[in-house]
mmCIF file of C-alpha atoms in Angstrom:
data_model
loop_
_atom_site.group_PDB
_atom_site.id
_atom_site.type_symbol
_atom_site.label_atom_id
_atom_site.label_comp_id
_atom_site.label_asym_id
_atom_site.label_seq_id
_atom_site.Cartn_x
_atom_site.Cartn_y
_atom_site.Cartn_z
ATOM 1 C CA MET A 26 29.717 125.367 122.827
ATOM 2 C CA LYS A 27 27.790 123.361 120.171
ATOM 3 C CA PRO A 28 29.558 122.973 116.795
ATOM 4 C CA LYS A 29 26.872 124.913 114.956
ATOM 5 C CA SER A 30 27.034 127.931 117.371
ATOM 6 C CA PHE A 31 30.813 127.807 117.145
ATOM 7 C CA VAL A 32 30.635 127.952 113.307
ATOM 8 C CA TYR A 33 28.417 131.105 113.429
ATOM 9 C CA VAL A 34 30.806 132.760 115.908
ATOM 10 C CA PHE A 35 33.825 131.798 113.852
ATOM 11 C CA VAL A 36 32.416 133.072 110.585
ATOM 12 C CA ILE A 37 31.292 136.386 112.163
ATOM 13 C CA ILE A 38 34.759 137.012 113.631
ATOM 14 C CA THR A 39 36.333 136.020 110.251
ATOM 15 C CA LEU A 40 34.123 138.427 108.449
ATOM 16 C CA LEU A 41 34.956 141.205 110.972
ATOM 17 C CA TYR A 42 38.650 140.498 110.274
ATOM 18 C CA VAL A 43 38.113 140.778 106.478
ATOM 19 C CA VAL A 44 36.297 144.113 106.895
ATOM 20 C CA LEU A 45 39.066 145.427 109.159
ATOM 21 C CA ALA A 46 41.823 144.196 106.915
ATOM 22 C CA LEU A 47 40.440 145.679 103.805
ATOM 23 C CA GLY A 48 38.368 148.631 105.172
ATOM 24 C CA VAL A 49 40.775 150.242 107.594
ATOM 25 C CA PRO A 50 43.028 152.795 105.879
ATOM 26 C CA PRO A 51 46.737 151.815 105.988
ATOM 27 C CA ASP A 52 49.106 153.916 107.976
ATOM 28 C CA GLN A 53 51.477 156.221 106.298
ATOM 29 C CA ALA A 54 54.588 154.679 107.799
ATOM 30 C CA THR A 55 53.733 151.361 106.095
ATOM 31 C CA LEU A 56 53.086 153.088 102.785
ATOM 32 C CA ASP A 57 56.387 154.976 102.988
ATOM 33 C CA LYS A 58 58.366 151.897 104.088
ATOM 34 C CA TYR A 59 57.275 149.700 101.178
ATOM 35 C CA ASP A 60 56.771 152.615 98.709
ATOM 36 C CA LEU A 61 53.213 151.600 97.932
ATOM 37 C CA SER A 62 49.970 153.382 97.386
ATOM 38 C CA SER A 63 46.913 152.917 99.530
ATOM 39 C CA LEU A 64 45.221 150.869 96.785
ATOM 40 C CA GLN A 65 48.339 148.727 96.277
ATOM 41 C CA ILE A 66 48.502 147.980 100.035
ATOM 42 C CA ARG A 67 44.799 146.985 99.998
ATOM 43 C CA LEU A 68 45.324 144.640 97.008
ATOM 44 C CA LEU A 69 48.430 143.208 98.775
ATOM 45 C CA ASN A 70 46.268 142.744 101.900
ATOM 46 C CA LEU A 71 43.842 140.767 99.778
ATOM 47 C CA THR A 72 46.525 138.360 98.668
ATOM 48 C CA VAL A 73 47.107 137.688 102.332
ATOM 49 C CA VAL A 74 43.549 137.869 103.552
ATOM 50 C CA ILE A 75 42.150 135.270 101.108
ATOM 51 C CA PRO A 76 44.641 132.455 101.797
ATOM 52 C CA VAL A 77 44.621 133.280 105.511
ATOM 53 C CA VAL A 78 40.806 132.986 105.707
ATOM 54 C CA LEU A 79 40.979 129.737 103.745
ATOM 55 C CA ILE A 80 43.507 128.436 106.157
ATOM 56 C CA TRP A 81 41.344 129.431 109.132
ATOM 57 C CA LEU A 82 38.381 127.691 107.539
ATOM 58 C CA THR A 83 40.552 124.543 107.305
ATOM 59 C CA ALA A 84 41.157 124.899 111.058
ATOM 60 C CA LEU A 85 37.483 125.204 111.565
ATOM 61 C CA TYR A 86 36.834 122.135 109.397
ATOM 62 C CA GLY A 87 39.358 120.144 111.431
ATOM 63 C CA PHE A 88 37.907 121.100 114.785
ATOM 64 C CA ILE A 89 34.291 120.467 113.612
ATOM 65 C CA ASN A 90 35.081 116.930 112.456
ATOM 66 C CA LEU A 91 36.924 116.048 115.618
ATOM 67 C CA LYS A 92 34.083 117.522 117.720
ATOM 68 C CA LYS A 93 31.470 115.482 115.842
ATOM 69 C CA TYR A 94 33.500 112.325 116.447
ATOM 70 C CA ALA A 95 33.886 113.173 120.177
ATOM 71 C CA LEU A 96 30.200 113.703 120.455
ATOM 72 C CA SER A 97 29.502 110.397 118.741
ATOM 73 C CA ILE A 98 31.515 108.523 121.373
ATOM 74 C CA LYS A 99 30.770 110.628 124.403
ATOM 75 C CA GLU A 100 29.483 107.620 126.441
ATOM 76 C CA SER A 101 32.630 105.556 125.807
ATOM 77 C CA LYS A 102 35.823 105.276 127.794
ATOM 78 C CA GLU A 103 37.723 107.571 125.471
ATOM 79 C CA GLY A 104 34.851 110.028 124.929
ATOM 80 C CA LYS A 105 36.036 112.437 127.609
ATOM 81 C CA ALA A 106 39.536 112.548 126.213
ATOM 82 C CA PHE A 107 38.418 113.310 122.616
ATOM 83 C CA ASN A 108 36.016 115.942 123.902
ATOM 84 C CA LEU A 109 38.864 117.715 125.716
ATOM 85 C CA LEU A 110 41.142 117.378 122.616
ATOM 86 C CA SER A 111 38.471 118.914 120.407
ATOM 87 C CA ASN A 112 37.748 121.741 122.975
ATOM 88 C CA GLY A 113 41.495 122.610 122.993
ATOM 89 C CA LEU A 114 41.535 122.689 119.162
ATOM 90 C CA MET A 115 38.431 124.886 119.266
ATOM 91 C CA ILE A 116 40.299 127.400 121.317
ATOM 92 C CA LEU A 117 43.315 127.222 118.945
ATOM 93 C CA ALA A 118 41.097 127.515 115.823
ATOM 94 C CA LEU A 119 39.188 130.474 117.325
ATOM 95 C CA SER A 120 42.396 132.223 118.393
ATOM 96 C CA LEU A 121 43.331 132.585 114.673
ATOM 97 C CA PRO A 122 40.606 135.019 113.594
ATOM 98 C CA LEU A 123 40.103 136.443 117.036
ATOM 99 C CA GLY A 124 43.822 137.195 117.480
ATOM 100 C CA SER A 125 43.941 138.804 114.087
ATOM 101 C CA VAL A 126 40.864 140.966 114.885
ATOM 102 C CA ILE A 127 42.382 142.152 118.213
ATOM 103 C CA SER A 128 45.680 142.803 116.406
ATOM 104 C CA SER A 129 43.961 144.806 113.638
ATOM 105 C CA ILE A 130 41.871 146.869 116.064
ATOM 106 C CA SER A 131 44.919 147.480 118.286
ATOM 107 C CA ARG A 132 46.979 148.620 115.282
ATOM 108 C CA TYR A 133 44.247 150.893 114.080
ATOM 109 C CA ILE A 134 43.726 152.506 117.470
ATOM 110 C CA ALA A 135 47.416 152.887 118.154
ATOM 111 C CA THR A 136 48.096 154.348 114.678
ATOM 112 C CA ASN A 137 45.410 157.028 115.209
ATOM 113 C CA ASN A 138 46.264 157.799 118.801
ATOM 114 C CA ASP A 139 49.678 157.208 120.231
ATOM 115 C CA ALA A 140 48.329 157.384 123.776
ATOM 116 C CA TYR A 141 46.785 153.930 123.292
ATOM 117 C CA LEU A 142 49.889 152.285 121.891
ATOM 118 C CA VAL A 143 50.952 150.928 125.249
ATOM 119 C CA SER A 144 47.546 149.508 126.346
ATOM 120 C CA THR A 145 46.699 147.997 122.962
ATOM 121 C CA THR A 146 50.150 146.329 122.803
ATOM 122 C CA ILE A 147 49.633 144.855 126.315
ATOM 123 C CA ILE A 148 46.140 143.668 125.500
ATOM 124 C CA LYS A 149 47.418 142.077 122.253
ATOM 125 C CA ASN A 150 50.254 140.304 124.084
ATOM 126 C CA TYR A 151 48.135 138.936 126.912
ATOM 127 C CA SER A 152 45.221 137.821 124.751
ATOM 128 C CA SER A 153 47.667 135.912 122.543
ATOM 129 C CA LEU A 154 49.161 134.257 125.648
ATOM 130 C CA LEU A 155 45.693 133.406 127.073
ATOM 131 C CA PHE A 156 44.636 131.634 123.857
ATOM 132 C CA SER A 157 47.906 129.603 123.686
ATOM 133 C CA LEU A 158 47.870 128.681 127.360
ATOM 134 C CA ALA A 159 44.218 127.691 127.404
ATOM 135 C CA ALA A 160 44.430 125.661 124.132
ATOM 136 C CA PHE A 161 47.584 123.752 124.993
ATOM 137 C CA VAL A 162 46.605 122.965 128.606
ATOM 138 C CA VAL A 163 43.189 121.588 127.600
ATOM 139 C CA ILE A 164 44.798 119.572 124.705
ATOM 140 C CA ALA A 165 47.394 118.218 127.175
ATOM 141 C CA ILE A 166 44.713 117.202 129.682
ATOM 142 C CA GLY A 167 42.782 115.499 126.900
ATOM 143 C CA ALA A 168 45.884 113.657 125.723
ATOM 144 C CA ARG A 169 46.604 112.562 129.266
ATOM 145 C CA GLU A 170 43.062 111.242 129.558
ATOM 146 C CA LEU A 171 43.695 109.107 126.419
ATOM 147 C CA ILE A 172 46.589 107.426 128.109
ATOM 148 C CA ARG A 173 44.418 106.737 131.163
ATOM 149 C CA THR A 174 42.069 104.676 128.995
ATOM 150 C CA PHE A 175 44.819 102.012 129.011
ATOM 151 C CA ASN A 176 44.092 101.632 132.803
ATOM 152 C CA GLN A 177 47.690 102.529 133.406
ATOM 153 C CA LYS A 178 48.349 102.063 137.072
ATOM 154 C CA SER A 179 51.988 103.055 136.996
ATOM 155 C CA GLN A 180 52.968 106.689 136.598
ATOM 156 C CA SER A 181 55.662 105.910 134.069
ATOM 157 C CA ALA A 182 53.433 106.549 131.100
ATOM 158 C CA PHE A 183 52.886 110.144 132.234
ATOM 159 C CA ARG A 184 56.572 110.842 132.701
ATOM 160 C CA LEU A 185 58.007 112.938 129.908
ATOM 161 C CA PRO A 186 61.107 111.486 128.227
ATOM 162 C CA THR A 187 64.451 113.265 128.656
ATOM 163 C CA SER A 188 64.460 114.374 125.007
ATOM 164 C CA ILE A 189 61.252 116.417 125.503
ATOM 165 C CA VAL A 190 62.441 117.926 128.796
ATOM 166 C CA SER A 191 65.764 118.841 127.198
ATOM 167 C CA ALA A 192 64.001 120.335 124.193
ATOM 168 C CA LEU A 193 61.847 122.465 126.562
ATOM 169 C CA ILE A 194 64.952 123.624 128.400
ATOM 170 C CA VAL A 195 66.708 124.600 125.220
ATOM 171 C CA LEU A 196 63.506 126.403 124.008
ATOM 172 C CA SER A 197 63.300 128.232 127.328
ATOM 173 C CA VAL A 198 66.841 129.450 127.043
ATOM 174 C CA ILE A 199 66.432 130.606 123.426
ATOM 175 C CA TYR A 200 63.065 132.333 124.122
ATOM 176 C CA THR A 201 64.372 134.118 127.268
ATOM 177 C CA TRP A 202 67.449 135.265 125.298
ATOM 178 C CA LEU A 203 65.348 136.519 122.378
ATOM 179 C CA ILE A 204 63.072 138.381 124.724
ATOM 180 C CA SER A 205 65.794 139.964 126.792
ATOM 181 C CA THR A 206 67.974 141.047 123.791
ATOM 182 C CA HIS A 207 65.397 142.206 121.348
ATOM 183 C CA SER A 208 62.302 143.487 122.973
ATOM 184 C CA PHE A 209 63.194 145.823 125.821
ATOM 185 C CA ASN A 210 63.314 149.272 124.389
ATOM 186 C CA GLN A 211 60.930 150.794 126.924
ATOM 187 C CA GLY A 212 59.488 154.013 125.765
ATOM 188 C CA ALA A 213 60.485 153.418 122.133
ATOM 189 C CA SER A 214 57.753 153.003 119.602
ATOM 190 C CA ASN A 215 58.960 149.506 118.695
ATOM 191 C CA ASP A 216 58.952 148.201 122.243
ATOM 192 C CA ALA A 217 57.295 144.811 122.072
ATOM 193 C CA PHE A 218 55.862 144.850 125.633
ATOM 194 C CA TYR A 219 55.821 148.364 127.330
ATOM 195 C CA LEU A 220 56.336 146.496 130.619
ATOM 196 C CA PRO A 221 59.273 146.113 133.017
ATOM 197 C CA SER A 222 61.465 143.084 132.256
ATOM 198 C CA TRP A 223 60.571 141.264 135.461
ATOM 199 C CA LEU A 224 56.883 141.482 134.706
ATOM 200 C CA VAL A 225 57.405 140.281 131.189
ATOM 201 C CA ILE A 226 59.413 137.311 132.446
ATOM 202 C CA PHE A 227 56.855 136.329 135.180
ATOM 203 C CA THR A 228 53.618 137.086 133.392
ATOM 204 C CA LEU A 229 54.438 136.368 129.761
ATOM 205 C CA VAL A 230 57.654 134.363 129.315
ATOM 206 C CA ILE A 231 57.058 131.762 132.036
ATOM 207 C CA PRO A 232 53.370 131.239 131.121
ATOM 208 C CA TYR A 233 54.310 130.814 127.485
ATOM 209 C CA LEU A 234 56.914 128.180 128.402
ATOM 210 C CA ILE A 235 54.271 126.424 130.485
ATOM 211 C CA ALA A 236 51.947 126.543 127.439
ATOM 212 C CA TRP A 237 54.590 125.172 125.081
ATOM 213 C CA GLY A 238 55.542 122.492 127.626
ATOM 214 C CA ALA A 239 51.843 121.512 127.766
ATOM 215 C CA GLY A 240 51.812 121.419 124.007
ATOM 216 C CA MET A 241 54.916 119.229 123.830
ATOM 217 C CA ALA A 242 53.508 116.930 126.536
ATOM 218 C CA ALA A 243 50.283 116.619 124.640
ATOM 219 C CA THR A 244 52.145 115.616 121.516
ATOM 220 C CA TYR A 245 54.101 112.998 123.442
ATOM 221 C CA PHE A 246 51.019 111.513 125.163
ATOM 222 C CA ILE A 247 49.216 111.328 121.815
ATOM 223 C CA THR A 248 52.231 109.564 120.211
ATOM 224 C CA VAL A 249 52.323 107.106 123.140
ATOM 225 C CA TYR A 250 48.523 106.403 122.704
ATOM 226 C CA ASN A 251 49.021 105.920 118.963
ATOM 227 C CA THR A 252 51.848 103.495 119.569
ATOM 228 C CA ARG A 253 50.092 101.451 122.191
ATOM 229 C CA VAL A 254 46.475 101.424 120.981
ATOM 230 C CA LYS A 255 45.263 98.160 119.481
ATOM 231 C CA GLY A 256 43.539 97.847 116.128
ATOM 232 C CA ALA A 257 45.345 98.291 112.759
ATOM 233 C CA VAL A 258 42.471 100.178 111.152
ATOM 234 C CA TYR A 259 41.781 102.399 114.267
ATOM 235 C CA LYS A 260 45.557 103.143 114.616
ATOM 236 C CA LYS A 261 45.795 104.214 110.999
ATOM 237 C CA ALA A 262 42.861 106.662 111.429
ATOM 238 C CA PHE A 263 44.193 107.976 114.692
ATOM 239 C CA SER A 264 47.728 108.500 113.386
ATOM 240 C CA ASP A 265 46.330 111.284 111.165
ATOM 241 C CA ILE A 266 44.952 113.043 114.278
ATOM 242 C CA ALA A 267 48.328 112.523 116.071
ATOM 243 C CA ARG A 268 50.210 113.945 113.127
ATOM 244 C CA GLY A 269 47.827 116.853 112.821
ATOM 245 C CA ILE A 270 47.989 117.853 116.482
ATOM 246 C CA GLY A 271 51.719 117.560 116.507
ATOM 247 C CA THR A 272 51.994 119.817 113.410
ATOM 248 C CA VAL A 273 49.569 122.420 114.876
ATOM 249 C CA VAL A 274 51.426 122.486 118.229
ATOM 250 C CA PHE A 275 54.803 122.853 116.511
ATOM 251 C CA ILE A 276 53.601 125.644 114.216
ATOM 252 C CA SER A 277 51.943 127.514 117.116
ATOM 253 C CA ILE A 278 55.192 127.476 119.082
ATOM 254 C CA THR A 279 57.254 128.501 116.025
ATOM 255 C CA LEU A 280 54.851 131.367 115.226
ATOM 256 C CA GLN A 281 55.136 132.698 118.706
ATOM 257 C CA LEU A 282 58.911 132.521 118.659
ATOM 258 C CA ILE A 283 59.015 134.379 115.387
ATOM 259 C CA LEU A 284 56.607 137.097 116.700
ATOM 260 C CA THR A 285 59.098 137.634 119.444
ATOM 261 C CA VAL A 286 61.625 138.774 116.886
ATOM 262 C CA THR A 287 59.280 141.037 114.991
ATOM 263 C CA SER A 288 61.605 143.858 115.276
ATOM 264 C CA GLN A 289 64.177 141.824 113.218
ATOM 265 C CA LEU A 290 61.487 140.863 110.747
ATOM 266 C CA ASN A 291 60.567 144.531 110.192
ATOM 267 C CA ARG A 292 64.107 145.127 108.832
ATOM 268 C CA LEU A 293 63.683 142.444 106.125
ATOM 269 C CA ASN A 294 62.169 143.123 102.715
ATOM 270 C CA LEU A 295 58.525 142.370 102.270
ATOM 271 C CA THR A 296 58.920 139.130 100.253
ATOM 272 C CA PRO A 297 60.808 137.043 102.908
ATOM 273 C CA VAL A 298 58.343 138.204 105.619
ATOM 274 C CA LEU A 299 55.341 137.116 103.502
ATOM 275 C CA LEU A 300 57.042 133.841 102.564
ATOM 276 C CA ILE A 301 57.633 133.012 106.204
ATOM 277 C CA VAL A 302 54.009 133.845 107.092
ATOM 278 C CA TYR A 303 52.603 131.878 104.154
ATOM 279 C CA ALA A 304 54.811 128.884 104.837
ATOM 280 C CA LEU A 305 53.789 128.666 108.523
ATOM 281 C CA LEU A 306 50.109 129.178 107.794
ATOM 282 C CA ILE A 307 50.091 126.478 105.134
ATOM 283 C CA LEU A 308 51.642 124.074 107.560
ATOM 284 C CA TYR A 309 48.927 125.051 110.029
ATOM 285 C CA ALA A 310 46.305 124.210 107.467
ATOM 286 C CA ILE A 311 47.973 120.888 106.712
ATOM 287 C CA GLY A 312 47.907 120.089 110.413
ATOM 288 C CA PHE A 313 44.216 120.802 110.735
ATOM 289 C CA GLY A 314 43.635 118.937 107.497
ATOM 290 C CA PHE A 315 45.228 115.789 108.969
ATOM 291 C CA ILE A 316 43.041 116.240 112.075
ATOM 292 C CA ALA A 317 39.924 116.417 109.888
ATOM 293 C CA ARG A 318 40.915 113.391 107.892
ATOM 294 C CA GLY A 319 41.593 111.279 110.953
ATOM 295 C CA ALA A 320 38.388 112.333 112.713
ATOM 296 C CA LYS A 321 36.358 111.476 109.641
ATOM 297 C CA LYS A 322 37.836 108.020 109.427
ATOM 298 C CA LEU A 323 37.221 107.403 113.129
ATOM 299 C CA LYS A 324 33.620 108.696 112.807
ATOM 300 C CA LYS A 325 33.019 106.334 109.956
ATOM 301 C CA ILE A 326 33.955 103.402 112.138
ATOM 302 C CA GLU A 327 31.175 104.458 114.511
ATOM 303 C CA GLU A 328 28.658 104.732 111.732
ATOM 304 C CA VAL A 329 28.873 101.572 109.669
ATOM 305 C CA MET B 29 24.482 77.787 127.340
ATOM 306 C CA ILE B 30 24.318 81.494 128.345
ATOM 307 C CA VAL B 31 27.868 81.223 129.626
ATOM 308 C CA HIS B 32 29.000 79.779 126.253
ATOM 309 C CA ASN B 33 27.226 82.590 124.370
ATOM 310 C CA LYS B 34 28.722 85.287 126.498
ATOM 311 C CA LYS B 35 32.097 83.621 125.889
ATOM 312 C CA LEU B 36 31.421 83.709 122.141
ATOM 313 C CA TYR B 37 30.531 87.418 122.289
ATOM 314 C CA ASN B 38 33.596 88.169 124.368
ATOM 315 C CA GLU B 39 35.747 86.326 121.880
ATOM 316 C CA ALA B 40 34.155 88.162 118.980
ATOM 317 C CA VAL B 41 34.899 91.503 120.714
ATOM 318 C CA LYS B 42 38.486 90.461 121.163
ATOM 319 C CA VAL B 43 38.818 89.713 117.472
ATOM 320 C CA SER B 44 37.118 93.020 116.533
ATOM 321 C CA GLU B 45 39.437 94.941 118.867
ATOM 322 C CA GLU B 46 42.419 93.521 117.014
ATOM 323 C CA TYR B 47 41.358 95.552 114.020
ATOM 324 C CA LEU B 48 39.330 98.386 115.467
ATOM 325 C CA GLY B 49 40.904 98.950 118.867
ATOM 326 C CA PRO B 50 38.681 100.826 121.384
ATOM 327 C CA ALA B 51 35.958 101.028 118.678
ATOM 328 C CA GLY B 52 35.938 97.264 118.208
ATOM 329 C CA GLU B 53 33.312 96.384 120.831
ATOM 330 C CA ARG B 54 30.988 99.150 119.690
ATOM 331 C CA PHE B 55 31.363 97.924 116.082
ATOM 332 C CA ILE B 56 30.520 94.246 116.851
ATOM 333 C CA ARG B 57 27.647 95.193 119.211
ATOM 334 C CA ARG B 58 26.177 97.418 116.510
ATOM 335 C CA GLN B 59 26.373 94.605 113.910
ATOM 336 C CA ILE B 60 24.737 92.106 116.218
ATOM 337 C CA GLN B 61 22.011 94.429 117.462
ATOM 338 C CA THR B 62 21.203 95.895 114.039
ATOM 339 C CA HIS B 63 21.156 92.585 112.057
ATOM 340 C CA PHE B 64 19.916 90.085 114.580
ATOM 341 C CA ASN B 65 17.917 92.221 116.922
ATOM 342 C CA ILE B 66 19.274 90.409 119.962
ATOM 343 C CA GLU B 67 21.346 91.393 122.948
ATOM 344 C CA PRO B 68 24.923 91.036 121.791
ATOM 345 C CA GLU B 69 25.757 88.810 124.764
ATOM 346 C CA ASN B 70 23.158 86.323 123.427
ATOM 347 C CA LEU B 71 25.210 85.768 120.288
ATOM 348 C CA LYS B 72 25.064 82.048 119.239
ATOM 349 C CA PRO B 73 27.299 80.010 116.909
ATOM 350 C CA GLN B 74 24.525 79.812 114.373
ATOM 351 C CA HIS B 75 24.619 83.627 114.041
ATOM 352 C CA ILE B 76 28.303 83.726 113.123
ATOM 353 C CA PRO B 77 28.109 82.944 109.326
ATOM 354 C CA GLU B 78 25.588 85.735 108.722
ATOM 355 C CA LEU B 79 27.516 88.015 111.073
ATOM 356 C CA VAL B 80 30.667 87.369 109.040
ATOM 357 C CA ASP B 81 28.797 88.394 105.864
ATOM 358 C CA TRP B 82 27.809 91.709 107.520
ATOM 359 C CA VAL B 83 31.215 92.321 108.933
ATOM 360 C CA ARG B 84 32.877 91.627 105.610
ATOM 361 C CA LEU B 85 30.522 94.215 103.970
ATOM 362 C CA THR B 86 30.854 96.937 106.657
ATOM 363 C CA PHE B 87 34.588 96.428 107.493
ATOM 364 C CA SER B 88 35.454 96.694 103.791
ATOM 365 C CA MET B 89 34.005 100.247 103.954
ATOM 366 C CA LEU B 90 36.656 101.119 106.569
ATOM 367 C CA THR B 91 39.735 99.732 105.008
ATOM 368 C CA ASN B 92 41.181 99.097 101.560
ATOM 369 C CA ASP B 93 43.266 96.239 102.919
ATOM 370 C CA ALA B 94 41.599 93.105 101.596
ATOM 371 C CA GLN B 95 43.826 90.973 103.775
ATOM 372 C CA HIS B 96 42.458 92.662 106.982
ATOM 373 C CA VAL B 97 38.920 92.050 105.734
ATOM 374 C CA THR B 98 39.570 88.393 104.968
ATOM 375 C CA SER B 99 41.473 87.649 108.216
ATOM 376 C CA PHE B 100 38.807 89.450 110.359
ATOM 377 C CA SER B 101 36.096 87.280 108.703
ATOM 378 C CA GLU B 102 38.020 84.062 108.976
ATOM 379 C CA ARG B 103 38.853 84.628 112.665
ATOM 380 C CA LEU B 104 35.157 85.144 113.386
ATOM 381 C CA LEU B 105 34.219 81.994 111.505
ATOM 382 C CA GLN B 106 36.877 80.108 113.473
ATOM 383 C CA LEU B 107 35.169 81.211 116.684
ATOM 384 C CA ALA B 108 31.942 79.451 115.588
ATOM 385 C CA LYS B 109 33.895 76.270 114.794
ATOM 386 C CA SER B 110 35.754 76.245 118.084
ATOM 387 C CA GLN B 111 32.431 76.880 119.972
ATOM 388 C CA HIS B 112 30.836 73.904 118.076
ATOM 389 C CA HIS B 113 33.752 71.709 119.080
ATOM 390 C CA SER B 114 33.639 72.924 122.614
ATOM 391 C CA LEU B 115 29.866 72.244 122.921
ATOM 392 C CA LYS B 116 30.406 68.804 121.332
ATOM 393 C CA ASP B 117 33.182 67.899 123.796
ATOM 394 C CA ASN B 118 30.979 68.990 126.761
ATOM 395 C CA SER B 119 28.072 66.907 125.636
ATOM 396 C CA LEU B 120 30.372 63.792 125.255
ATOM 397 C CA LYS B 121 31.676 64.213 128.810
ATOM 398 C CA LEU B 122 28.950 62.275 130.545
ATOM 399 C CA PRO B 123 28.912 61.603 134.261
ATOM 400 C CA SER B 124 30.442 58.092 135.090
ATOM 401 C CA HIS B 125 27.087 56.549 136.304
ATOM 402 C CA GLU B 126 25.421 57.192 132.955
ATOM 403 C CA THR B 127 25.584 54.714 130.068
ATOM 404 C CA ARG B 128 25.261 55.357 126.386
#
């Protein structure tokens, strides 16, 4: 997808989210829970919508700059790698507004008709998984292509270190435990999946762990590239991209883990929930900001 | 002579890659093609002083580190000097049957 077309699609989806967030009437359960009026909830939504949209636009800005750089070097040895990295970030950036639109529509449909609660929950869960899996796998393939530009004949560069494998094992154990202890209240209105446990494990948990493994591998390969690549000025510019991608991958994984314990979060007061959301989204924006800064520096090298 | 020029170009690329990594060759090719309108492989020692001026100007747009700019420029200048010496040495090495 060309950058310009992507921008139009992104803006349209973002506007759709804003309309849904502010236009859809809030459900009574939420109003009762937080003891707020409909207008108050809408104003509160605005305090979330505005910064969230700004953060999404930062993600868009980060992707656009990296894509422009990738297009400027497409004939070069590392052109394919940067193109893949930017495509992965495109999926990640698009998943932000698109995921929120799907979530808003699902919530609205389910609130007005209980019969659709199960199907909308399933659609929401699988769409979120597909975005993560696609984004992280593409980013990981791009990162591996970067290492290949060193004409590395031995396979040792592609072997993940023990620390990353251990971290993934620990993450797998924690995530599986969280899923199994908090989410299976089948039939209850707060069931996170409305699916049998074995189906959740094989079609959600395992693919998520594959996605996160791909994300961690991508971060590692990019760090290796940043360490080995020559050129003091080039390295300085690329290190912003490395830092940005690492941050974005880490936040994505953290967000997904937190969403797994939404039933726990619902028991908290409003303030801590909002603080957690804001903190993570701000870090997301910082990550994409680094990517944009690094991409602009690299592009400048190709222009002077 | 062509072999010497290509060697000069390759050496210039190596120096450029020390600072600009994978973008180094593209950078030096662009400077040579834009400012001398020649194929980069035809770079001659007499082009180097002007090339250094352009490199100093453009490279300083990419970094605030004045030391990098200076060392990049000096290393390129050094290439021209070593090429001159190399050409001089080759011209002095006459076959044994020739006399001066």
